[in-house]
Amino acid sequence: MEQQPLAVPGTQAIARAARLLRLVTAAGADGSTLQELARSADLSRSTAHRLLSALKAEGLVDRDAESTRWMPGPELFLMGTVAAARYDVTALARDIVRSLAVKTEESAFFSVRRADETVCLLREEGSFPIRSFVLSEGVRFPLGVASAGLAILAFLPDHDVDAYLERHPELVSAWGRAHGESPLRTRLAETKERGYAINPGLIVEGSWGMGAAVFDRSGRPEWALSLTGVEFRFGHERTAELGRILLSHAHQLSARIASARR
């Protein structure tokens, strides 16, 4: 009889704590309430509070005395500073994101893939006075939802896409029928054909997004540049022009990252 591998003690608690850490950091400077964190992490309030208190004791999260909201702690900053030496490419992307915002007049972003999500690392405001505020630093979206994640998912190998969709049947219930497997696969195919992704107000009505994948030296999509703006700014002809600008900046950043990591 084949012996089943033993579960590593404490892995469930670690996974839950890591999930809470991601939720706290995603909430940004305003923080998040215990109730919001417990609900998003699918935990009871008592379990969430116990884990957050343990994380606070280690300096990984903090709790504002007046609002009682949970926020990132000082140890996260120190850890991030060390990790940045290996993983952070925002310094390479900053002027390219700024150029993208200047040339298009729309809000421009740089996001990184983290497992099955994208995380926004940089935001640069465009000069057009009406803006979309769907995305900002620290905000996470599942792959295939926002334009950055759609662009990344489109250029992953087919078997990775299949496995991703199998892991996440909840996309429809969480994000609507437009994120079912069939319509999502159609958008992925269209993205791959044109080279960039278009999100026609599927997250917030009237707020459009466009994204282009940024590749590492091995040709794997690990980052993305994206634009967001109001719907009337994304007519057919202008979308094509924005797509050309977006792809040009994405290619420039891919080449820069490859050069810097030789």
Coordinates of C-alpha atoms in Angstrom, one line a residue, residues 116-242:
D116 CA -2.3 33.9 -10.4
E117 CA -2.6 37.7 -9.9
T118 CA -1.2 40.9 -11.1
V119 CA -0.1 43.6 -8.6
C120 CA 0.2 47.3 -9.6
L121 CA 3.6 48.7 -8.8
L122 CA 3.6 52.1 -10.5
R123 CA 0.9 54.6 -11.5
E124 CA 1.5 57.8 -13.5
E125 CA -1.3 60.2 -14.1
G126 CA -2.0 61.5 -17.6
S127 CA -2.9 65.1 -18.4
F128 CA -6.5 64.4 -19.4
P129 CA -8.6 65.8 -16.6
I130 CA -11.2 62.9 -16.4
R131 CA -9.6 59.8 -15.0
S132 CA -10.4 56.3 -14.0
F133 CA -9.5 55.2 -10.5
V134 CA -9.9 51.4 -10.9
L135 CA -6.1 50.8 -10.5
S136 CA -3.5 52.1 -8.1
E137 CA -0.3 50.9 -6.4
G138 CA -0.8 47.7 -4.5
V139 CA -4.1 46.8 -6.1
R140 CA -4.4 43.1 -7.2
F141 CA -6.5 41.5 -9.8
P142 CA -6.7 37.9 -11.0
L143 CA -5.1 37.1 -14.3
G144 CA -7.5 37.7 -17.1
V145 CA -9.6 40.3 -15.4
A146 CA -7.8 43.7 -15.7
S147 CA -6.1 44.5 -19.0
A148 CA -2.6 43.9 -17.5
G149 CA -3.5 40.4 -16.4
L150 CA -5.3 39.7 -19.6
A151 CA -2.2 40.6 -21.6
I152 CA 0.0 38.4 -19.4
L153 CA -2.4 35.4 -19.5
A154 CA -2.7 35.6 -23.3
F155 CA 1.0 35.1 -23.8
L156 CA 1.5 32.2 -21.3
P157 CA 1.8 28.7 -22.8
D158 CA -1.6 27.0 -23.6
H159 CA -1.2 24.4 -20.8
D160 CA -0.6 27.2 -18.3
V161 CA -3.8 28.9 -19.4
D162 CA -5.8 25.7 -19.2
A163 CA -4.5 25.0 -15.7
Y164 CA -5.3 28.5 -14.6
L165 CA -8.9 28.3 -15.8
E166 CA -9.2 25.0 -14.1
R167 CA -8.0 26.4 -10.8
H168 CA -10.3 29.4 -10.9
P169 CA -13.9 28.5 -11.7
E170 CA -15.0 31.4 -9.4
L171 CA -14.1 34.0 -11.9
V172 CA -17.7 34.1 -13.2
S173 CA -19.3 34.5 -9.8
A174 CA -16.7 37.1 -8.7
W175 CA -16.4 39.1 -11.9
G176 CA -19.4 38.4 -14.0
R177 CA -20.4 36.2 -17.0
A178 CA -18.0 38.1 -19.3
H179 CA -15.2 36.2 -17.3
G180 CA -16.6 32.8 -18.1
E181 CA -14.2 30.4 -19.8
S182 CA -15.6 30.8 -23.3
P183 CA -15.7 34.7 -23.5
L184 CA -12.4 34.8 -21.7
R185 CA -10.7 32.5 -24.2
T186 CA -12.1 34.7 -27.0
R187 CA -10.5 37.8 -25.4
L188 CA -7.3 35.9 -24.9
A189 CA -7.2 34.9 -28.6
E190 CA -7.9 38.5 -29.7
T191 CA -5.2 39.8 -27.4
K192 CA -2.6 37.4 -28.8
E193 CA -3.6 38.3 -32.4
R194 CA -3.4 42.1 -32.0
G195 CA -0.6 42.1 -29.4
Y196 CA -2.3 44.0 -26.7
A197 CA -5.4 43.6 -24.5
I198 CA -8.5 45.7 -24.3
N199 CA -10.9 45.7 -21.3
P200 CA -14.1 47.4 -22.5
G201 CA -15.4 48.5 -19.1
L202 CA -15.8 45.0 -17.7
I203 CA -14.6 45.9 -14.2
V204 CA -16.3 49.3 -13.8
E205 CA -18.8 50.4 -16.5
G206 CA -17.4 53.3 -18.6
S207 CA -13.8 52.7 -17.5
W208 CA -11.7 51.1 -20.3
G209 CA -8.3 49.6 -20.0
M210 CA -5.5 48.5 -22.4
G211 CA -2.5 46.3 -21.5
A212 CA 0.6 44.9 -23.1
A213 CA 2.8 42.2 -21.7
V214 CA 6.4 42.8 -20.8
F215 CA 8.7 39.7 -21.1
D216 CA 11.7 38.4 -19.3
R217 CA 14.9 37.2 -21.0
S218 CA 13.4 33.8 -21.6
G219 CA 10.3 35.3 -23.3
R220 CA 7.9 34.7 -20.5
P221 CA 5.3 37.4 -19.7
E222 CA 6.1 38.5 -16.1
W223 CA 5.0 42.2 -16.1
A224 CA 2.6 44.4 -18.1
L225 CA 2.2 48.1 -19.0
S226 CA -1.4 49.3 -19.1
L227 CA -3.6 52.4 -19.6
T228 CA -7.0 53.3 -18.2
G229 CA -9.4 56.0 -19.1
V230 CA -13.0 56.9 -19.7
E231 CA -14.9 55.1 -22.5
F232 CA -15.3 58.0 -25.0
R233 CA -11.5 58.3 -25.2
F234 CA -11.2 54.8 -26.6
G235 CA -12.8 55.0 -30.1
H236 CA -11.6 52.6 -32.7
E237 CA -9.0 54.7 -34.4
R238 CA -7.5 56.1 -31.2
T239 CA -7.5 52.6 -29.6
A240 CA -5.3 51.4 -32.5
E241 CA -2.9 54.3 -32.0
L242 CA -2.8 53.8 -28.2

